[in-house]
Coordinates of C-alpha atoms in Angstrom, one line a residue:
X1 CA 13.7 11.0 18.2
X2 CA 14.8 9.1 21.4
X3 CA 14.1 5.5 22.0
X4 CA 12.4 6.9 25.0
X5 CA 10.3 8.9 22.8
X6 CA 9.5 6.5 20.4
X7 CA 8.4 3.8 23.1
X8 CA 5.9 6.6 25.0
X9 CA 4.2 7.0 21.3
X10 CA 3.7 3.3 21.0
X11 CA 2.5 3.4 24.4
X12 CA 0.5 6.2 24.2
X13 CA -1.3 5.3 20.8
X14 CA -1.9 1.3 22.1
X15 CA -2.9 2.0 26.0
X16 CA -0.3 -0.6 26.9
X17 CA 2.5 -0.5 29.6
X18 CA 5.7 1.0 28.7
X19 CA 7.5 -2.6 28.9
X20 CA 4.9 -3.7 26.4
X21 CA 5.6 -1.4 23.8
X22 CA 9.5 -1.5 24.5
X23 CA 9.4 -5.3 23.2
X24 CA 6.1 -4.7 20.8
X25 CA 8.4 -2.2 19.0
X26 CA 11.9 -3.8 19.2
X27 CA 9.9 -7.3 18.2
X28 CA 8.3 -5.5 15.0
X29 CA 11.6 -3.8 13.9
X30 CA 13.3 -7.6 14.3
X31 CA 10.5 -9.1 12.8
X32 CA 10.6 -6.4 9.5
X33 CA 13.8 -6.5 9.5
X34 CA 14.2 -10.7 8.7
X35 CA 11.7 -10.1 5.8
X36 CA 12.9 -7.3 4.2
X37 CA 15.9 -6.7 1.7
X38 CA 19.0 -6.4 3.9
X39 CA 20.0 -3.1 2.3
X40 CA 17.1 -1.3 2.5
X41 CA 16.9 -1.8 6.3
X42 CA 20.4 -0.5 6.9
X43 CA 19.5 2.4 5.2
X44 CA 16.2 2.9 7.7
X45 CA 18.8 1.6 10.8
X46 CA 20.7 5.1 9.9
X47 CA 18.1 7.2 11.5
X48 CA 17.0 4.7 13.8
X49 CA 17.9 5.2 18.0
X50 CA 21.1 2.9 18.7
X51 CA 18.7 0.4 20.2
X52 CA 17.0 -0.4 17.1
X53 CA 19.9 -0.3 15.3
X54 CA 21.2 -2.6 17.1
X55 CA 18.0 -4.7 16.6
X56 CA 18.5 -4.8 12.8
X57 CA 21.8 -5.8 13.2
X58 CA 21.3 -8.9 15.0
X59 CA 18.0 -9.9 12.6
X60 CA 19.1 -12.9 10.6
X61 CA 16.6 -13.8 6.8
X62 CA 14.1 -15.5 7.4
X63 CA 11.8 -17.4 4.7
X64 CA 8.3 -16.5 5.9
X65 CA 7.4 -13.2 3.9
X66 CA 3.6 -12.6 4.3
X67 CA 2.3 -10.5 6.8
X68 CA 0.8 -13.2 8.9
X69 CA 4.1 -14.8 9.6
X70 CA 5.2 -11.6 10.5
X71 CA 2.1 -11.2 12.9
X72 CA 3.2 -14.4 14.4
X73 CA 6.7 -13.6 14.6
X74 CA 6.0 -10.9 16.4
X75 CA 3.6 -13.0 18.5
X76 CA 6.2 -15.8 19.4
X77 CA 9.2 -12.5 20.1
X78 CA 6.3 -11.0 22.9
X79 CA 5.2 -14.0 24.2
X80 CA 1.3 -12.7 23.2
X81 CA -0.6 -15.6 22.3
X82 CA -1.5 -13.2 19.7
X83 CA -0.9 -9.7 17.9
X84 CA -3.2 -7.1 16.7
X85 CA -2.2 -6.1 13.4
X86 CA -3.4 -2.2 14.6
X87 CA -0.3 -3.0 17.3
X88 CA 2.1 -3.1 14.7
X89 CA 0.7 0.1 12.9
X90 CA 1.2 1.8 15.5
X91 CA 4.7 1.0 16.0
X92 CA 5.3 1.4 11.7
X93 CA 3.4 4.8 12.2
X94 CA 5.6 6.1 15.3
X95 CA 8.6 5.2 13.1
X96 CA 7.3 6.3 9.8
X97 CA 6.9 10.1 12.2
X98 CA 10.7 9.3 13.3
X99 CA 12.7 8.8 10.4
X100 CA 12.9 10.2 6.5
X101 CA 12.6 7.0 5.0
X102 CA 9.7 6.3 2.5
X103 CA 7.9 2.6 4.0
X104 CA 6.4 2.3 0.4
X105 CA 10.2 1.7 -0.6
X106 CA 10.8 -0.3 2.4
X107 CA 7.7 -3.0 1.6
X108 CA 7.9 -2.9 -2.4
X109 CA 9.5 -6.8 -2.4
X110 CA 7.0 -7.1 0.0
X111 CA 3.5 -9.0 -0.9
X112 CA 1.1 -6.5 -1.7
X113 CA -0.9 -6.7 2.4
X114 CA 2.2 -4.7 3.8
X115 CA 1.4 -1.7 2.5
X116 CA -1.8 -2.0 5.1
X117 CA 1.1 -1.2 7.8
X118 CA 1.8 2.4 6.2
X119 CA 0.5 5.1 7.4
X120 CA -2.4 7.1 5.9
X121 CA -4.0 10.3 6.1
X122 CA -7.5 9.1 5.9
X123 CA -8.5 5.3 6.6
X124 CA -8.5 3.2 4.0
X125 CA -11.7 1.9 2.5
X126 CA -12.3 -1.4 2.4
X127 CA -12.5 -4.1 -0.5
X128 CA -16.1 -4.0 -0.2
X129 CA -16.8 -0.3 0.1
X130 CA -14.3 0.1 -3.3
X131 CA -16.4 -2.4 -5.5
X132 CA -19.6 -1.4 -4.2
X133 CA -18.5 2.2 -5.5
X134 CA -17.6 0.9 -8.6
X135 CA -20.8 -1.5 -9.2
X136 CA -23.0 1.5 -8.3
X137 CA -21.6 3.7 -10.8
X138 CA -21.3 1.5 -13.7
X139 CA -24.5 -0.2 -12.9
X140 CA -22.8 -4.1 -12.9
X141 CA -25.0 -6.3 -11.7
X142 CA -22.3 -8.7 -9.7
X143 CA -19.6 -8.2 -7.7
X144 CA -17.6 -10.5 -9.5
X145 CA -18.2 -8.5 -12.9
X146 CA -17.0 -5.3 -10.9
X147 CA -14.0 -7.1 -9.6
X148 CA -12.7 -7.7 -13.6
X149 CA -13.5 -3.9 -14.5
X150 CA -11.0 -2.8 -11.3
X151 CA -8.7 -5.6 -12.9
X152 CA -9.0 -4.6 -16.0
X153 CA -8.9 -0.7 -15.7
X154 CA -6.0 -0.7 -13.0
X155 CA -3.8 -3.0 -15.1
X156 CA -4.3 -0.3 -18.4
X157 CA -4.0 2.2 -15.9
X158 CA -0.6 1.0 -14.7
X159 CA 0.5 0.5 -18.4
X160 CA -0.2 4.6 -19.2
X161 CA 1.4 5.9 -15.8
X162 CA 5.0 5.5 -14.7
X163 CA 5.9 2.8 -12.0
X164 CA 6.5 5.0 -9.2
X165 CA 3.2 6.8 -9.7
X166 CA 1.4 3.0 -9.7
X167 CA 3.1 2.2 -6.5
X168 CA 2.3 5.6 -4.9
X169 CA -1.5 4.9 -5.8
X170 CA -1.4 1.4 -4.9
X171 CA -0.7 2.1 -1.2
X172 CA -4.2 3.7 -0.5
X173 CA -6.1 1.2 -2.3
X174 CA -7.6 -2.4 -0.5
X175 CA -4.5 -5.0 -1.0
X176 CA -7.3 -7.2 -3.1
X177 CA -6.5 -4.1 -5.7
X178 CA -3.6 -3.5 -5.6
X179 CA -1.2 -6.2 -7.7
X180 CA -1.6 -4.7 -11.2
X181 CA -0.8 -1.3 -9.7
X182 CA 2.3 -2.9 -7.4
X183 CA 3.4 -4.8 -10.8
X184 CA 3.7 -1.6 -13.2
X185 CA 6.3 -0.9 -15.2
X186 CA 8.7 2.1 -14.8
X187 CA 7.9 3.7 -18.3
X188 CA 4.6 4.2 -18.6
X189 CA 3.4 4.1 -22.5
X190 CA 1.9 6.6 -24.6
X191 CA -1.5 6.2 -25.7
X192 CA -5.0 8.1 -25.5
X193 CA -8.2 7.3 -24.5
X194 CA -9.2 5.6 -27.7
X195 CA -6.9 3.0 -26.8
X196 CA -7.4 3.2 -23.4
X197 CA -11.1 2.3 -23.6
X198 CA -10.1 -0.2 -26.0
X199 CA -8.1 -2.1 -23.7
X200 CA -10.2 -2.3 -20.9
X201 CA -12.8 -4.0 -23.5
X202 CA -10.0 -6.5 -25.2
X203 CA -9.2 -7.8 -21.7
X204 CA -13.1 -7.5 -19.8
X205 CA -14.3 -9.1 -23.8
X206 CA -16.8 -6.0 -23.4
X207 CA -18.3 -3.8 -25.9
X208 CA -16.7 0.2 -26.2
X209 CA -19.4 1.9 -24.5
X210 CA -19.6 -0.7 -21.3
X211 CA -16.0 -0.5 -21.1
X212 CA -15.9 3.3 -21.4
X213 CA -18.1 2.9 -18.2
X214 CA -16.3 0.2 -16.0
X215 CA -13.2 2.7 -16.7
X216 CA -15.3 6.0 -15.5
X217 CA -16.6 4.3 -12.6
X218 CA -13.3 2.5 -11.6
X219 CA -11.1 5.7 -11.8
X220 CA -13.6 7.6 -10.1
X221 CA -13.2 4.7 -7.0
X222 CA -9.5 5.3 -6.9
X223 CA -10.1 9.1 -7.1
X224 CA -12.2 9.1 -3.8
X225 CA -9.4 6.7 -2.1
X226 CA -6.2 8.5 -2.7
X227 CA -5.1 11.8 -1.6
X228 CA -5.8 15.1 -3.9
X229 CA -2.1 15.3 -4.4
X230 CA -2.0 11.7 -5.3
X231 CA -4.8 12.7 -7.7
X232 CA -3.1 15.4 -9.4
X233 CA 0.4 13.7 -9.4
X234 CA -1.2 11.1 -11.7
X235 CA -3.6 13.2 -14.0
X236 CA -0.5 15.4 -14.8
X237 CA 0.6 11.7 -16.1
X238 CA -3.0 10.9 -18.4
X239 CA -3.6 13.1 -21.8
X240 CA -6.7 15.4 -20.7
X241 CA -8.7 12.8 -22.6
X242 CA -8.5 10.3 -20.2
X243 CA -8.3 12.7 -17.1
X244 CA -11.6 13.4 -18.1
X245 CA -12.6 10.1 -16.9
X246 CA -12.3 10.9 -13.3
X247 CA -14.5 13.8 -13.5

């Protein structure tokens, strides 16, 4: 895709001029570009138009790596008192449509909120509509409770699946969920459900039976958040015991 091409889909998605989104996405690539690995950036500059490669190449490291510095970075480059997060989605999403590059990859050094910048095929729910889910289902009287049975059944959940499969789950869920996923391992470990349960109870200091619930109702959240072929990727990962879960 042209540089042209890319600038009219910022424009068009943002309702801004076309000298708006001309520096909204040259600022964005810069700003990405000082946060993240230097190596995985020339790799995205490869498919990029010569003006965004050009872009990368002049980006020098910076220290700042959340997302708000890179909001303000962004702010500062534009000379917008401020940006709207939704801005720079739409500028990730235009190149994410332009380029063969997984972002997932791109942001995995990255804190945990950047994965908000990928795009999705559904929106994502929020923090609250996830642990509501959850509460609901496993009948947990406060949200607080609910927060340590997502804690506890994503980090066991991470230990059974492979690393990759975490991180490809992770990106749907609210960032608030998402660090025992993004901190998995690469060899996932063999155990059943037994042990699965078991886990979730050592770590929640919960009886078998609550825990067997927390786990039902968690894995059930993260069923209704991901895509199906998320879904199947990672049951073909769980013993049909513990698939069984989701159900």
């Amino acid at each position: 895709m042209r540089y042209i091409d890319i600038v009219a889909k910022v424009k068009e998605r943002e309702g801004v001029s076309e000298q708006r989104a001309d520096a909204v996405t040259k600022a964005t690539v810069r700003a990405l570009a000082e946060v993240v690995p230097s190596h995985q950036m020339r790799r995205l500059a490869e498919q990029l138009p010569v003006e965004l490669k050009h872009v990368v190449e002049e980006a020098v490291p910076r220290e700042q790596k959340s997302l708000d510095d890179v909001v303000r970075r962004i702010s500062e480059m534009t000379g917008a008192d401020t940006i709207d997060v939704h801005t720079i989605k739409a500028v990730v999403g235009t190149l994410a449509e332009t380029v063969n590059y997984p972002f997932k990859d791109l942001f995995a050094q990255l804190p945990p909120e950047f994965d908000d910048l990928i795009p999705t095929p559904q929106p994502r729910r929020t923090i609250d509509e996830f642990l509501a889910q959850v509460q609901q289902a496993a009948g947990i009287d406060s949200r607080e409770q609910a927060e340590q049975a997502v804690h506890a059944t994503l980090r066991t959940l991470s230990e059974r699946i492979s690393g990759g499969q975490a991180k490809d789950l992770a990106v749907y869920l609210p960032a608030a969920v998402r660090t025992e996923l993004m901190a998995a391992s690469e060899e996932a470990e063999p155990f059943g459900r037994e042990e699965f349960v078991d886990r979730i109870a050592a770590i929640e200091s919960i009886d078998r039976p609550t825990a067997e619930r927390h786990a039902r109702a968690v894995l059930t959240a993260v069923r209704d958040s991901v895509p199906k072929w998320e879904v199947a990727d990672t049951l073909d990962q769980l013993p049909s015991d513990i698939a069984r879960l989701t159900r």
